[in-house]
PDB file of C-alpha atoms in Angstrom:
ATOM      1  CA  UNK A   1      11.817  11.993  37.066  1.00 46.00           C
ATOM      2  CA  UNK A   2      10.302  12.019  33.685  1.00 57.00           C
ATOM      3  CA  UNK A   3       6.701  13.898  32.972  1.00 65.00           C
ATOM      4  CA  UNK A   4       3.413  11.559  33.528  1.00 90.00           C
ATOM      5  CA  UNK A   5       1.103  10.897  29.995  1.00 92.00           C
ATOM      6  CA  UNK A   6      -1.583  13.272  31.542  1.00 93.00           C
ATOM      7  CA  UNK A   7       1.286  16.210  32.268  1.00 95.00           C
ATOM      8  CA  UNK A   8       2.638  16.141  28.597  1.00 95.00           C
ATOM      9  CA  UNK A   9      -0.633  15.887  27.430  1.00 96.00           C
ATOM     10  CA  UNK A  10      -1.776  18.895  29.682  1.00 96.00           C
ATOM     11  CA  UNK A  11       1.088  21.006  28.702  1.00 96.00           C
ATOM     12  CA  UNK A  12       0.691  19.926  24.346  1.00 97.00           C
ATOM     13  CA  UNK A  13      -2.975  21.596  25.162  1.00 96.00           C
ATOM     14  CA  UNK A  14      -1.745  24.074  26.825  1.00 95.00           C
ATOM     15  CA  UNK A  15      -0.298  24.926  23.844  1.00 95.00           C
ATOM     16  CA  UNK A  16      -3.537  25.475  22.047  1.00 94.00           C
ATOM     17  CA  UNK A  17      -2.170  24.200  18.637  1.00 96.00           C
ATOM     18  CA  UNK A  18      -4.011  21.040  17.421  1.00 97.00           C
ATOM     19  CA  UNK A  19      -6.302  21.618  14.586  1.00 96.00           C
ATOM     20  CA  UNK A  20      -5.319  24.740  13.851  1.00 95.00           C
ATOM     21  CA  UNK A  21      -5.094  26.593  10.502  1.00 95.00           C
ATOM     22  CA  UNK A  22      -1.633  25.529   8.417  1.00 94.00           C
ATOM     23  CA  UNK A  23       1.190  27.965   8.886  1.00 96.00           C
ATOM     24  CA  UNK A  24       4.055  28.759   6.422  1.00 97.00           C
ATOM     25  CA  UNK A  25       6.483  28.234   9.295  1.00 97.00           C
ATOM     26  CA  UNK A  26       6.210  25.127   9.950  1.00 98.00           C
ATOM     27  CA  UNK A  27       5.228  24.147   6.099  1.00 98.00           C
ATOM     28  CA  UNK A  28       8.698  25.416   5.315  1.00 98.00           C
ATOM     29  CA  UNK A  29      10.446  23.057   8.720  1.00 98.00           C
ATOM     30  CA  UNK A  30       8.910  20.376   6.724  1.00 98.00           C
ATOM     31  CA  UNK A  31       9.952  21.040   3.436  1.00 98.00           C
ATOM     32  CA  UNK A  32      13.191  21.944   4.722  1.00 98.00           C
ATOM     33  CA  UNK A  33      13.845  18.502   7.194  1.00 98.00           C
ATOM     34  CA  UNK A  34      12.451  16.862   3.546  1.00 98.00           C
ATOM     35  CA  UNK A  35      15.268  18.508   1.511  1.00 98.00           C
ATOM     36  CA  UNK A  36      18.055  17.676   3.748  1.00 98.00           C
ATOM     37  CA  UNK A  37      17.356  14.157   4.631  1.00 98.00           C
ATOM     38  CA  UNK A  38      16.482  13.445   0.712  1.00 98.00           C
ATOM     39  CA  UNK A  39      12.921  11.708   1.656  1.00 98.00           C
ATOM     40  CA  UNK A  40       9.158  12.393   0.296  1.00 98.00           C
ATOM     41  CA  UNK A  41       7.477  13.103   3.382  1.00 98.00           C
ATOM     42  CA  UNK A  42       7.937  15.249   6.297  1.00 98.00           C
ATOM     43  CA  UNK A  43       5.426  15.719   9.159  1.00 98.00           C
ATOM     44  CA  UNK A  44       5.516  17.777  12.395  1.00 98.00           C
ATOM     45  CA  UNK A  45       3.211  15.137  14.415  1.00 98.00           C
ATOM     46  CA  UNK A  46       1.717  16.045  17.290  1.00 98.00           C
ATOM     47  CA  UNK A  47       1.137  13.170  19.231  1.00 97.00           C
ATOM     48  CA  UNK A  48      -2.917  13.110  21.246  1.00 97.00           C
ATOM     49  CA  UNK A  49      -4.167  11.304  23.515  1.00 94.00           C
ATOM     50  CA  UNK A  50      -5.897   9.135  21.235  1.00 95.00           C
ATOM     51  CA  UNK A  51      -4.973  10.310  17.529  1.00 97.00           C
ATOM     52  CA  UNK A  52      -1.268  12.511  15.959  1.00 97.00           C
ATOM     53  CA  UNK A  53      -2.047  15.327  14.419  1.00 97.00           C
ATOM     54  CA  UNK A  54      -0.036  17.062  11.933  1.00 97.00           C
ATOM     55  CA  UNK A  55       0.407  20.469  12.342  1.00 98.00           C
ATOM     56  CA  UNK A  56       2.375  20.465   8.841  1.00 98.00           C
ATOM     57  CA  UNK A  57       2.764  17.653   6.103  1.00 97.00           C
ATOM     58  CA  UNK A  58       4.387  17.183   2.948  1.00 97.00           C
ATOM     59  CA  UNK A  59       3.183  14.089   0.875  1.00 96.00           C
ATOM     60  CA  UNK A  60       1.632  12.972   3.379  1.00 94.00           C
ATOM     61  CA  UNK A  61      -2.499  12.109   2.826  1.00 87.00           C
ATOM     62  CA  UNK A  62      -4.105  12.253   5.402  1.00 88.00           C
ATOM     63  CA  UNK A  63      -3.972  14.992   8.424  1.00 94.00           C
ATOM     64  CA  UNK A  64      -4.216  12.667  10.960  1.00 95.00           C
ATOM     65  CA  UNK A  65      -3.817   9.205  11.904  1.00 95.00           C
ATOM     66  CA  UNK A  66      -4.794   6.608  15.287  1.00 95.00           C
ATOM     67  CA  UNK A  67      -2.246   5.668  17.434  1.00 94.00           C
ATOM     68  CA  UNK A  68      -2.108   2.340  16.418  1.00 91.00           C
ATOM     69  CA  UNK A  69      -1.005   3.738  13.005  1.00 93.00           C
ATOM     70  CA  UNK A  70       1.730   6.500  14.486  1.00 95.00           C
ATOM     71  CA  UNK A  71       5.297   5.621  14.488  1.00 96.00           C
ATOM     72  CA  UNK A  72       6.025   9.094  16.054  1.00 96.00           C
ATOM     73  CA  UNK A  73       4.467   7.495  19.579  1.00 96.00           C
ATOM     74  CA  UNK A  74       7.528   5.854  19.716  1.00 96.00           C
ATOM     75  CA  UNK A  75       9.824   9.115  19.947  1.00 96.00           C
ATOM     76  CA  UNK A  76       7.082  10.608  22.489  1.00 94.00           C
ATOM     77  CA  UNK A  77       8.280   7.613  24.963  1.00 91.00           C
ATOM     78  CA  UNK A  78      11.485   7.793  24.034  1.00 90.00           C
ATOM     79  CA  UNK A  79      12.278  11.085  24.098  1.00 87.00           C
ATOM     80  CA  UNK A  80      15.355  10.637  21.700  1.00 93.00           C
ATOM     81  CA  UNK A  81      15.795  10.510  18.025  1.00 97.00           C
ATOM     82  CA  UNK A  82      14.364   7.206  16.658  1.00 98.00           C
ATOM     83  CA  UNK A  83      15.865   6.035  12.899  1.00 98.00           C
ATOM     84  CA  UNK A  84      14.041   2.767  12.000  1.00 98.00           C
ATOM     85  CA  UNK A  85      16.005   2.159   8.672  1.00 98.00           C
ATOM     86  CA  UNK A  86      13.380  -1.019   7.524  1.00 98.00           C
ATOM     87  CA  UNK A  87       9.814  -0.710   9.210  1.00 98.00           C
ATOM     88  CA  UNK A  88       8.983  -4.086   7.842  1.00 98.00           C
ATOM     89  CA  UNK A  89      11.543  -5.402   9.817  1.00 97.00           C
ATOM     90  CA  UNK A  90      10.967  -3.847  12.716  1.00 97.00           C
ATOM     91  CA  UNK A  91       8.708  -5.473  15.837  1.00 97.00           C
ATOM     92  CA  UNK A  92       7.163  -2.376  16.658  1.00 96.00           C
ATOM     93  CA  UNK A  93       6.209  -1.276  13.183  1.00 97.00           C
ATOM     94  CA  UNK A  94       5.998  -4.149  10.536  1.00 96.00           C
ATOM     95  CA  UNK A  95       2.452  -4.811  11.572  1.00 96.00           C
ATOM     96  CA  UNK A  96       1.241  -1.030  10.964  1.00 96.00           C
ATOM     97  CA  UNK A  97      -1.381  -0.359   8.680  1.00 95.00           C
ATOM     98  CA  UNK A  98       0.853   2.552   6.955  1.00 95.00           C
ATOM     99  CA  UNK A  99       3.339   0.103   6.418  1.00 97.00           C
ATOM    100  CA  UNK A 100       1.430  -3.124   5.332  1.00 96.00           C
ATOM    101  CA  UNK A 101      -1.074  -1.030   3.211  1.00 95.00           C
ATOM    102  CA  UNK A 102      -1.331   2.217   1.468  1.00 92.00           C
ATOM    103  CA  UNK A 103       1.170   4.506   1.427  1.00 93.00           C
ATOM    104  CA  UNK A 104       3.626   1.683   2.374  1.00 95.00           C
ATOM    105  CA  UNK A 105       6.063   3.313   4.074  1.00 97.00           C
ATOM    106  CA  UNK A 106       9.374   1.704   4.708  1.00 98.00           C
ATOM    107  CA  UNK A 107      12.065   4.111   6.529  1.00 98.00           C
ATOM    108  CA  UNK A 108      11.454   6.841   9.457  1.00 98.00           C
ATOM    109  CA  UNK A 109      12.818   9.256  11.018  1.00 98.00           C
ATOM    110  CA  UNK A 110      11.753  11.270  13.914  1.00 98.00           C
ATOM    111  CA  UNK A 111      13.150  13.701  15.914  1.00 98.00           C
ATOM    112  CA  UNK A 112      11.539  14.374  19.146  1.00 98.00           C
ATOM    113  CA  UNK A 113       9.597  18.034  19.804  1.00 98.00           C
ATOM    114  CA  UNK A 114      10.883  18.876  23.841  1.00 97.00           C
ATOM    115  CA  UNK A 115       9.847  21.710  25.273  1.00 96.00           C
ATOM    116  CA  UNK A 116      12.295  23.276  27.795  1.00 94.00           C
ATOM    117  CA  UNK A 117      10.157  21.646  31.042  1.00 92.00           C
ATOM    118  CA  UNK A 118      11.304  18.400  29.434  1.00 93.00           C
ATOM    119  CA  UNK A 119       7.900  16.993  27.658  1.00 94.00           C
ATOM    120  CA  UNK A 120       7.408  15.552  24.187  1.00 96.00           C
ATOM    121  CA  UNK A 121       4.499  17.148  22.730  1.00 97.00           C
ATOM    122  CA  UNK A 122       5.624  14.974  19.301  1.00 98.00           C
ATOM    123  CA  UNK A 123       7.783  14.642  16.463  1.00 98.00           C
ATOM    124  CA  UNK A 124       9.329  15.985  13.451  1.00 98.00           C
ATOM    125  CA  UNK A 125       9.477  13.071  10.941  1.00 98.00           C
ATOM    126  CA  UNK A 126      10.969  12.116   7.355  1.00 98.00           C
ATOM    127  CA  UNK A 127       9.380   9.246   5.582  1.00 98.00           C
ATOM    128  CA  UNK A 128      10.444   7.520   2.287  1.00 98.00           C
ATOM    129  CA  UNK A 129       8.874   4.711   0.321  1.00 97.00           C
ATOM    130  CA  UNK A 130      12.168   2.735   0.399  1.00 98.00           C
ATOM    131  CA  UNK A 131      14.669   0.966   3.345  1.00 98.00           C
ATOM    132  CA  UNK A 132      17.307   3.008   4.116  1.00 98.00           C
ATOM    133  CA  UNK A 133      19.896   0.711   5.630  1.00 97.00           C
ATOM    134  CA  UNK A 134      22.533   3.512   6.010  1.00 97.00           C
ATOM    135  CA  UNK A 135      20.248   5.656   8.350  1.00 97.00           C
ATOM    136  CA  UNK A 136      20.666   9.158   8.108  1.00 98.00           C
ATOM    137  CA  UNK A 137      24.216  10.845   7.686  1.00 98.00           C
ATOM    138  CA  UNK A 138      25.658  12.473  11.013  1.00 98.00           C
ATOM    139  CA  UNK A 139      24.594  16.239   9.069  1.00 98.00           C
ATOM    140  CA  UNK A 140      21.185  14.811   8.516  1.00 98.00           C
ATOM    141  CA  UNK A 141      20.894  13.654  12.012  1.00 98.00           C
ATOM    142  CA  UNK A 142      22.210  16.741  13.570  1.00 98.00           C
ATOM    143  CA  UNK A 143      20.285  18.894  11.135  1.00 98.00           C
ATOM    144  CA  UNK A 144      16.890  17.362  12.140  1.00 98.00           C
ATOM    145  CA  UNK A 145      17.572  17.298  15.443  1.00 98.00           C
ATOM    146  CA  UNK A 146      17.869  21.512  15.047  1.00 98.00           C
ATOM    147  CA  UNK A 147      14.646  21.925  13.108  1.00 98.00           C
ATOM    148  CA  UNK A 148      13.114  19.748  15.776  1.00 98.00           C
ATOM    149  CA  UNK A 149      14.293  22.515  18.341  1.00 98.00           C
ATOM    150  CA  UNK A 150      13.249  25.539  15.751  1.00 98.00           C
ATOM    151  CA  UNK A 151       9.945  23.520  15.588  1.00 98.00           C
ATOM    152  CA  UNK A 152       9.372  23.847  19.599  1.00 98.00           C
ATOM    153  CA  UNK A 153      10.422  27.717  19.069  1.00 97.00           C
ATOM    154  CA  UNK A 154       7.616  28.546  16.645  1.00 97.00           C
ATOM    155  CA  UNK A 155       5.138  26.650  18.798  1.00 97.00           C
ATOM    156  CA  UNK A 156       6.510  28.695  22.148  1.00 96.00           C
ATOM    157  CA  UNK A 157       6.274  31.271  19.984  1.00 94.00           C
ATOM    158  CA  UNK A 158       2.795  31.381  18.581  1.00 91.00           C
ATOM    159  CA  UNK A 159       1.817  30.837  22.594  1.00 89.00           C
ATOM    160  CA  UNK A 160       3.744  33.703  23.415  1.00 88.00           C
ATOM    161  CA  UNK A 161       2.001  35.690  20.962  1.00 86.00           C
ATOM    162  CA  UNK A 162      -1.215  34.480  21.608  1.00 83.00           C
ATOM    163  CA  UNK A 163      -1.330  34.802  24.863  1.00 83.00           C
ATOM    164  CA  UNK A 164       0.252  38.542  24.852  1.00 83.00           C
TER     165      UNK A 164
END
């Protein structure tokens, strides 16, 4: 049976990790997932009750966004990699404000942030300005779906530590 909203939102607290300071571990995930899937932006989002957060960004303005402008709450329900290769032509995201306005994005990318009980806390994402109608390549795929996993390790991590 999959988690409830108010269980992964319970155990993202738990992890005491929105709004804090940046880190250089997870500015270097981003810059990394950025490099190998060739895009401008990267973002770990973590996706709120009411808001994402990103814990790290790279060309990316603002440090957080409303739901209604997240495309990572999509990966949160699915709990799967999500490639949406045109977000104009897409019914879930052509009517976003990101994508009919400033920065006009146009291709995603978001692998999904699992802990090991099985909840999404959010996403690591690559953005570019441009449709991608090839996707990402299988390496590209299979390499963000690892810094996804390394992403969950320096959160469990900084808990760890934190709480020792």
């Amino acid at each position: 049976m999959p988690p409830t909203e108010a269980e992964r939102l319970r155990v993202l607290r738990e992890r005491a990790i929105l709004d804090t300071p940046p880190d250089p571990t997870f500015d270097g995930i981003v810059q990394l997932a950025s490099h190998l899937c060739d895009t401008p932006v990267a973002l770990v989002s973590l996706v709120d009750e009411d808001r994402q957060w990103f814990k790290a960004r790279l060309n990316f303005p603002q440090c957080q966004t409303d739901l209604d402008r997240s495309v990572c709450r999509f990966v949160v329900t699915t709990a799967d990699l999500l490639v949406i290769p045109d977000l104009t032509a897409d019914p879930r995201t052509r009517a976003n404000p990101l994508v009919t306005h400033d920065p006009h994005i146009r291709f995603y990318a978001g692998a999904p942030l699992i802990t090991a009980s099985g909840h999404v806390l959010g996403a690591l994402c690559v953005i570019d300005d441009v449709p991608r109608p090839e996707g990402l390549s299988p390496g590209q795929t299979a390499g963000l779906r690892a810094l996804a996993q390394q992403t969950v390790e320096a959160i469990e991590l900084r808990r760890a530590l934190r709480d020792h």
